[in-house]
Short mmCIF file of C-alpha atoms and ligand atoms in Angstrom, two decimals:
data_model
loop_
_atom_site.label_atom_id
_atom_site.label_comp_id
_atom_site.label_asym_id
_atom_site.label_seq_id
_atom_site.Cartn_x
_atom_site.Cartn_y
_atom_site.Cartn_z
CA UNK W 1 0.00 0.00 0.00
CA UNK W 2 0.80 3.36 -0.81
CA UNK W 3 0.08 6.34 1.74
CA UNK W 4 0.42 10.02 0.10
CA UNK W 5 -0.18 13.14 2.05
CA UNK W 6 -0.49 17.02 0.54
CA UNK W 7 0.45 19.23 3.32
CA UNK W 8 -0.94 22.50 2.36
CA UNK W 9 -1.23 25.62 3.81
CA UNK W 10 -5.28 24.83 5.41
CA UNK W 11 -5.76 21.23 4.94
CA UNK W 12 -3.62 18.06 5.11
CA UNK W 13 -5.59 15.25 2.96
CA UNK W 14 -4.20 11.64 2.78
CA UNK W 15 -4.44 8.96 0.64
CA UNK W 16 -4.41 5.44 0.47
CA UNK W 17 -3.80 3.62 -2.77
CA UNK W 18 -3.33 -0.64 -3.58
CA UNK W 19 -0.95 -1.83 -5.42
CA UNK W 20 -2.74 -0.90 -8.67
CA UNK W 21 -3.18 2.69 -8.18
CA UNK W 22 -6.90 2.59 -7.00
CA UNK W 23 -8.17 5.04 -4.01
CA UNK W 24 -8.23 2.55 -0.45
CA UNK W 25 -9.54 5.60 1.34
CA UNK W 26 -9.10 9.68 1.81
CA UNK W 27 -9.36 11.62 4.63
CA UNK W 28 -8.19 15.01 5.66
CA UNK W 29 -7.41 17.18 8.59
CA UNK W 30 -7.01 20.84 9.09
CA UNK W 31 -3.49 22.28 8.99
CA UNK W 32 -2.38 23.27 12.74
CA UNK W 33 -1.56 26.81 11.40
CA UNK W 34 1.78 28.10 11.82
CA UNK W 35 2.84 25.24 14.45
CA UNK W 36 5.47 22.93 13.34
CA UNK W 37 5.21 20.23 16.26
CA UNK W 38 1.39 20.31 15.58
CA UNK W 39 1.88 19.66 11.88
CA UNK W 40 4.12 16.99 12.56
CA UNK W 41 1.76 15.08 14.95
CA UNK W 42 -1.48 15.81 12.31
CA UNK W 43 0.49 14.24 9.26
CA UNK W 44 1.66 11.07 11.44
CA UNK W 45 -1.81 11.11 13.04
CA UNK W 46 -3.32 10.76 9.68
CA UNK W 47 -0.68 7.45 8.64
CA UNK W 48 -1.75 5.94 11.53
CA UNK W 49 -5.23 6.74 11.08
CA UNK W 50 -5.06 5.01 7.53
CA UNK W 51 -2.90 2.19 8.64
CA UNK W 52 -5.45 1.39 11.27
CA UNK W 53 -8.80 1.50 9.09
CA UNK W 54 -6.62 -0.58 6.27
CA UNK W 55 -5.03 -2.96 8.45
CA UNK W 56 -1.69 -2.60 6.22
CA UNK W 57 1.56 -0.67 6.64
CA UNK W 58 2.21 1.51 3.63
CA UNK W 59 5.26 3.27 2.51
CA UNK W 60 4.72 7.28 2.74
CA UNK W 61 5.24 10.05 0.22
CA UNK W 62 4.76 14.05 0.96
CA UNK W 63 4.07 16.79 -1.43
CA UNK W 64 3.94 20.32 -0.17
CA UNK W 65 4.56 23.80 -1.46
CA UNK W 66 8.36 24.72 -1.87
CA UNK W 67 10.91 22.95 -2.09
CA UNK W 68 13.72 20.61 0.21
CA UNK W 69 17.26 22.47 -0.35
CA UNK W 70 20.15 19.63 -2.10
CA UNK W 71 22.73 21.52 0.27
CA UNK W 72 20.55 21.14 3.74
CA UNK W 73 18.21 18.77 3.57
CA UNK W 74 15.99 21.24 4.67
CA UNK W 75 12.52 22.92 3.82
CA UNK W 76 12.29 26.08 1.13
CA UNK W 77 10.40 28.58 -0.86
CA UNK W 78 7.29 27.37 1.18
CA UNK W 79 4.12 29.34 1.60
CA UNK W 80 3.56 27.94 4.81
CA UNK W 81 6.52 29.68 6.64
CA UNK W 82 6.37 27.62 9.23
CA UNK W 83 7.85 24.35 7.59
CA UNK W 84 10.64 26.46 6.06
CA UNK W 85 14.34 25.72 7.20
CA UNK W 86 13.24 22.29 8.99
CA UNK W 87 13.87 18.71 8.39
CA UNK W 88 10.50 18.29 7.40
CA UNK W 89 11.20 14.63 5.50
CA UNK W 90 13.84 13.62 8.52
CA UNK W 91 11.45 14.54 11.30
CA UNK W 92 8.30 12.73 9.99
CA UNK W 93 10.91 9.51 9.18
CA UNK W 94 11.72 9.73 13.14
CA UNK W 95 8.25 10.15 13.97
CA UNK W 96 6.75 7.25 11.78
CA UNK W 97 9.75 5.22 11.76
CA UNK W 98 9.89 5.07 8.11
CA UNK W 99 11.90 6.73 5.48
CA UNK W 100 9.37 9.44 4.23
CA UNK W 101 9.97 10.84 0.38
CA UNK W 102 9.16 14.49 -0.20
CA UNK W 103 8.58 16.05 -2.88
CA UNK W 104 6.84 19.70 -3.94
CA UNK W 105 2.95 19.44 -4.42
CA UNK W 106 3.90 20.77 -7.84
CA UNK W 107 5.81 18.35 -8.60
CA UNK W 108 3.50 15.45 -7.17
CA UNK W 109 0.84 16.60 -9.32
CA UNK W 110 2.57 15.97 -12.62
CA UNK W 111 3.59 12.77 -11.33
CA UNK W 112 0.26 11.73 -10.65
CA UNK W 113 -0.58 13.02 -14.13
CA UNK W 114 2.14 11.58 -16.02
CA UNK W 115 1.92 7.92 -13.58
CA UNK W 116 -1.96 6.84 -14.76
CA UNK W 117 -3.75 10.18 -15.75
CA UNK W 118 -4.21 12.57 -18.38
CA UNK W 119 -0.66 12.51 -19.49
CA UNK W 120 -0.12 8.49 -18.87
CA UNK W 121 2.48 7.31 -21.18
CA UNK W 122 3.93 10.56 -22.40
CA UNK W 123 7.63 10.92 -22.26
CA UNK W 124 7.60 14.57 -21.18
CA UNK W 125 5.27 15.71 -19.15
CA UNK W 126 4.83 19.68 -18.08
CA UNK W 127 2.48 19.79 -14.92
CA UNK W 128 1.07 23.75 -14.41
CA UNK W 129 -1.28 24.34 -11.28
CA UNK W 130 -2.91 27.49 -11.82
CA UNK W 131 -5.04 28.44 -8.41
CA UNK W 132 -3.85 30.62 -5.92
CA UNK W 133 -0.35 31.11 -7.57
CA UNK W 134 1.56 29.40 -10.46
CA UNK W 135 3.40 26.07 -9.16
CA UNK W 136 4.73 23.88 -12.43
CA UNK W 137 6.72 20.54 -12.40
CA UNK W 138 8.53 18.56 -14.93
CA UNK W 139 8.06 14.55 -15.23
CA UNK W 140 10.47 13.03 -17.80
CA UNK W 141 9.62 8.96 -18.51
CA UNK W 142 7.98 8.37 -15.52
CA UNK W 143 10.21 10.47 -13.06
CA UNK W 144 10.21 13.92 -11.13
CA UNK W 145 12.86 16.24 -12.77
CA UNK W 146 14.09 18.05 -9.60
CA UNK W 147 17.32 19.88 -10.40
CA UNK W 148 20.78 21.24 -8.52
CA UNK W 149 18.26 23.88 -7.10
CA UNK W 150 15.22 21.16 -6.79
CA UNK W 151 13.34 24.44 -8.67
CA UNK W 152 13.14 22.76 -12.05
CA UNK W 153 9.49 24.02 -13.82
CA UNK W 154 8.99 27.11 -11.45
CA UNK W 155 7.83 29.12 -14.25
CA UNK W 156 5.86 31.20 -12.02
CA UNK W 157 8.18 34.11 -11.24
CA UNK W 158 9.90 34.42 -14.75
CA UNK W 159 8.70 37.54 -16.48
CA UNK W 160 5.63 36.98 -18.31
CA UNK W 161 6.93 36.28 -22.48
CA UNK W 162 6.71 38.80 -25.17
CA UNK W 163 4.92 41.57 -23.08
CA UNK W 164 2.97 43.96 -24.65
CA UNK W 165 3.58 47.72 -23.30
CA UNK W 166 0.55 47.88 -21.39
CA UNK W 167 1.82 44.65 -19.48
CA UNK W 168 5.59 46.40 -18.70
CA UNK W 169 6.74 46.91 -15.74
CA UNK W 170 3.49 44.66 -14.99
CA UNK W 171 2.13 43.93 -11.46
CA UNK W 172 4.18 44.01 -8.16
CA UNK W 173 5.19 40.25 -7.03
CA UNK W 174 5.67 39.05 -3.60
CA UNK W 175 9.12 37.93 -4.75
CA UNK W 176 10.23 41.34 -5.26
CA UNK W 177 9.96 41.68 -8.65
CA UNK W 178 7.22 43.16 -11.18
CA UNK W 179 5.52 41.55 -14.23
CA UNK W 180 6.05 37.76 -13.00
CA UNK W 181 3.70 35.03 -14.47
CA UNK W 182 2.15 34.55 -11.66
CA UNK W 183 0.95 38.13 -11.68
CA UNK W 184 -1.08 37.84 -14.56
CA UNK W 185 -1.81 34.11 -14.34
CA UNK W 186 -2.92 33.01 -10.94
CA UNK W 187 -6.79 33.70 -10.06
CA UNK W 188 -5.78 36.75 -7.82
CA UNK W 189 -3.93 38.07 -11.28
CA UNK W 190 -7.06 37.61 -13.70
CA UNK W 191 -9.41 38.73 -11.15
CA UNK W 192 -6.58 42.38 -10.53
CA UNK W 193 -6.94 42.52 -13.92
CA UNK W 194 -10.47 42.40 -15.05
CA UNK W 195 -10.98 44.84 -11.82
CA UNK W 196 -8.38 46.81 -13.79
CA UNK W 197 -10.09 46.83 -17.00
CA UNK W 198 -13.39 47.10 -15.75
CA UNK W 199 -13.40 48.71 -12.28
CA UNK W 200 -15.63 44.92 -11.26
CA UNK W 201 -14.41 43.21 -8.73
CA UNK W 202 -15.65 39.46 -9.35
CA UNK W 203 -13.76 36.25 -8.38
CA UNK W 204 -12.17 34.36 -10.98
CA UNK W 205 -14.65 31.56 -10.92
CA UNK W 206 -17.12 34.33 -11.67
CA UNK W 207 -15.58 35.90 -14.22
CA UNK W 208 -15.34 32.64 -16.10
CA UNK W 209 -18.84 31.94 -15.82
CA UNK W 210 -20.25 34.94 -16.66
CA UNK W 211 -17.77 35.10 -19.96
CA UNK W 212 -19.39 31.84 -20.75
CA UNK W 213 -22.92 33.41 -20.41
CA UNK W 214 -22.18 36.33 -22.83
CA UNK W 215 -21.18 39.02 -20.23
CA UNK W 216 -18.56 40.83 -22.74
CA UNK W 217 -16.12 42.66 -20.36
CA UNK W 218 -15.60 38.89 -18.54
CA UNK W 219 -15.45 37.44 -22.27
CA UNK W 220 -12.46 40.04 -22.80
CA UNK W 221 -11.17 39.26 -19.71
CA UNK W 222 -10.70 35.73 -20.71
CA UNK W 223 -9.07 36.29 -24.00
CA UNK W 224 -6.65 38.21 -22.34
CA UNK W 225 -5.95 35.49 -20.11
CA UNK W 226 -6.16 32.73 -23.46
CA UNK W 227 -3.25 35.15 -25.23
CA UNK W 228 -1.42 35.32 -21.91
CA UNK W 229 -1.35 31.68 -20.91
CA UNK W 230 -0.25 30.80 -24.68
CA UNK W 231 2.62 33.25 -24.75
CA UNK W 232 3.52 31.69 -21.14
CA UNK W 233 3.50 28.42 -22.43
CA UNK W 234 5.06 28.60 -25.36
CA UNK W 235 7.95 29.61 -23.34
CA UNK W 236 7.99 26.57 -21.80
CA UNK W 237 7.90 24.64 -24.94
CA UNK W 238 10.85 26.52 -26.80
CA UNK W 239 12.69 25.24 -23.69
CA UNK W 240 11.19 21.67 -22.35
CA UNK W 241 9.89 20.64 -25.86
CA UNK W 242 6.92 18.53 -23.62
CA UNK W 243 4.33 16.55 -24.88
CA UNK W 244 1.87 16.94 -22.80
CA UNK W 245 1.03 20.24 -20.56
CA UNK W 246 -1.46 19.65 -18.16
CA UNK W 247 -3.76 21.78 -16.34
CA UNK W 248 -4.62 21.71 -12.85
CA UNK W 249 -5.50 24.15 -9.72
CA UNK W 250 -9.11 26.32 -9.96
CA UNK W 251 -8.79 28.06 -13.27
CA UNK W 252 -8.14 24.92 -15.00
CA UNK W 253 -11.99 24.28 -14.73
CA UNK W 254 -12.21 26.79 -17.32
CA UNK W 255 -13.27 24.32 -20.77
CA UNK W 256 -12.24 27.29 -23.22
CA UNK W 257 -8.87 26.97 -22.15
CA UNK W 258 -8.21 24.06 -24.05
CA UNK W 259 -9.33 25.07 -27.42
CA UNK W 260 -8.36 28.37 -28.05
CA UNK W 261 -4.87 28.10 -25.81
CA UNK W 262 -3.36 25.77 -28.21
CA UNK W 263 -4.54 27.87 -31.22
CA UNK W 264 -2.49 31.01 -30.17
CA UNK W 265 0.80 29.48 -29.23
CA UNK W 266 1.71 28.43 -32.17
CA UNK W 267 2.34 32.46 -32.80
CA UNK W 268 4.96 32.12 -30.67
CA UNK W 269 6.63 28.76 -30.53
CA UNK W 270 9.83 28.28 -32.71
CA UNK W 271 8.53 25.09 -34.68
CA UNK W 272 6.44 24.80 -37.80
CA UNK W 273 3.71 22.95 -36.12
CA UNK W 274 3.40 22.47 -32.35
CA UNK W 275 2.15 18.70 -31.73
CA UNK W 276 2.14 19.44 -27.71
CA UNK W 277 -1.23 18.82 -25.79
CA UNK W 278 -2.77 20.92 -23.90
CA UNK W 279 -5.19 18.73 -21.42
CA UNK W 280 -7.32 19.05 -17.97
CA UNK W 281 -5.63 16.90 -14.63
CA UNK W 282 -7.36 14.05 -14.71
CA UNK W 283 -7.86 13.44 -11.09
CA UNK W 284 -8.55 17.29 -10.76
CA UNK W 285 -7.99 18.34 -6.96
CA UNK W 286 -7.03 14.80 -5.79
CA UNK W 287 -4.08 14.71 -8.18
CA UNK W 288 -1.43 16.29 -5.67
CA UNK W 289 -2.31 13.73 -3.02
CA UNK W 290 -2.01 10.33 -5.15
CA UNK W 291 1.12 12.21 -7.08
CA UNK W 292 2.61 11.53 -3.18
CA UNK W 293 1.79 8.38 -2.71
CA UNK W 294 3.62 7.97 -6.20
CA UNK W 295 6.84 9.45 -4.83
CA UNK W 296 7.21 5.47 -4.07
CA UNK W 297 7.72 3.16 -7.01
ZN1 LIG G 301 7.39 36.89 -8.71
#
């Protein structure tokens, strides 16, 4: 058996899965909120919690925002500052007396993805979670890509491709910079944007649905977002050549995405034809959790 756990910043959900990939059982918890002994206890609370209703031992895998650092073993670049600069992998290990793999949720998506969902098979597999921000991972024939930085497919803070002059300097980031992807491509940066164009402040779920229904200003809204995503993407093909890209987070609900995406970046990809796929996750919000219990082979 397989136990994967996504440790986000409000909920900790586990997994169980058999030996063929299928779903044993789920549960989830509430993140202890900036406590690092509490988060600790919740995650091993939840193993044992699974073991128990099972009746089998499985081997554990983690995803969670940021990233472990090669040089320290330790915690990075995570939203919830609390984990940052521990042992988070070691200290669960000691705590579960297992070896515990960890990997960023990012990263455990496209795993997932590229394992036994909508990328299954594909040699190179781009994983993009557009939600709250812009996390992106890289699986090459059935493996994570990590990297000397364990960064590789944080797209999210390079400058947003091709910019038009309206779109330079671009939004302030939290990383310090202006004009990242993330600014533009995360639902906080469509809904700053539409509230830009429009004065209307409506949620990016809102915004998508009332595009859908005709409202013009949202339909803009959306195009901008199409032309922006493409130009982002096609980025990441000139580089990472994948063959499948696949969508995941809230926005990645939105159908259009997947039709008229594709048709703009070819305008900016260096190829005579672009043959990558653009597709949904296939196990939508459950794909970071089972991506986890992947991180075991
Ligand atoms: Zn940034």
């Amino acid at each position: 058996m397989r136990i994967g756990i996504d440790l986000g910043g409000t909920k900790i959900e586990g997994i169980a899965l058999d030996d063929d990939g299928r779903e044993l059982l789920r549960k989830r918890v509430t993140t202890p909120a900036g406590d690092y002994p509490a988060t600790l206890a919740a995650v091993a609370g939840l193993v044992q919690g699974i073991e128990q209703q099972t009746g089998w031992e499985g081997t554990v895998g983690v995803g969670t925002p940021g990233a472990v650092s090669r040089a320290t073993g330790r915690l990075k670049n995570s939203n919830s500052v609390c984990l940052n600069g521990k042992s988070l992998g070691q200290d669960l290990g000691a705590l579960l007396g297992r070896p515990v793999r960890l990997a960023n949720d990012a990263n455990c998506f496209a795993l997932s993805e590229a394992t036994d969902g909508a990328a299954a098979g594909a040699e190179i597999v781009f994983g993009v979670i557009i939600g709250t921000g812009t996390g992106g991972g890289i699986v090459v024939r059935g493996s994570v890509l990590e990297g000397a930085n364990a960064i590789a497919g944080e797209w999210g803070h390079n400058p947003l491709p091709w910019p038009h002059d309206a779109e330079r300097p671009g939004p302030a980031c939290y990383c310090g910079r202006h004009g990242c992807i993330e600014t533009f491509l995360s639902g906080p940066g469509l809904e700053r944007d539409h509230a830009a164009a429009t004065g209307q402040t409506l949620s990016a779920a809102d915004i998508a649905r009332h595009g859908q229904q005709g409202d013009e200003a949202c339909n803009a809204s959306l195009e901008r977002y199409e032309e922006r995503l493409a130009r982002a993407l096609a980025g990441v093909i000139n580089l990472l050549d994948p063959d499948v890209i696949v969508l995941g987070g809230g926005l990645s609900n939105i159908a259009r995405l997947y039709a008229n995406v594709p048709r703009l970046w070819g305008g900016y990809v260096f190829s005579d034809r672009v043959d990558t796929r653009l597709a949904a996750a296939k196990y939508g919000d459950a794909s970071g959790v089972r991506g986890a219990a992947w991180l075991w082979d």
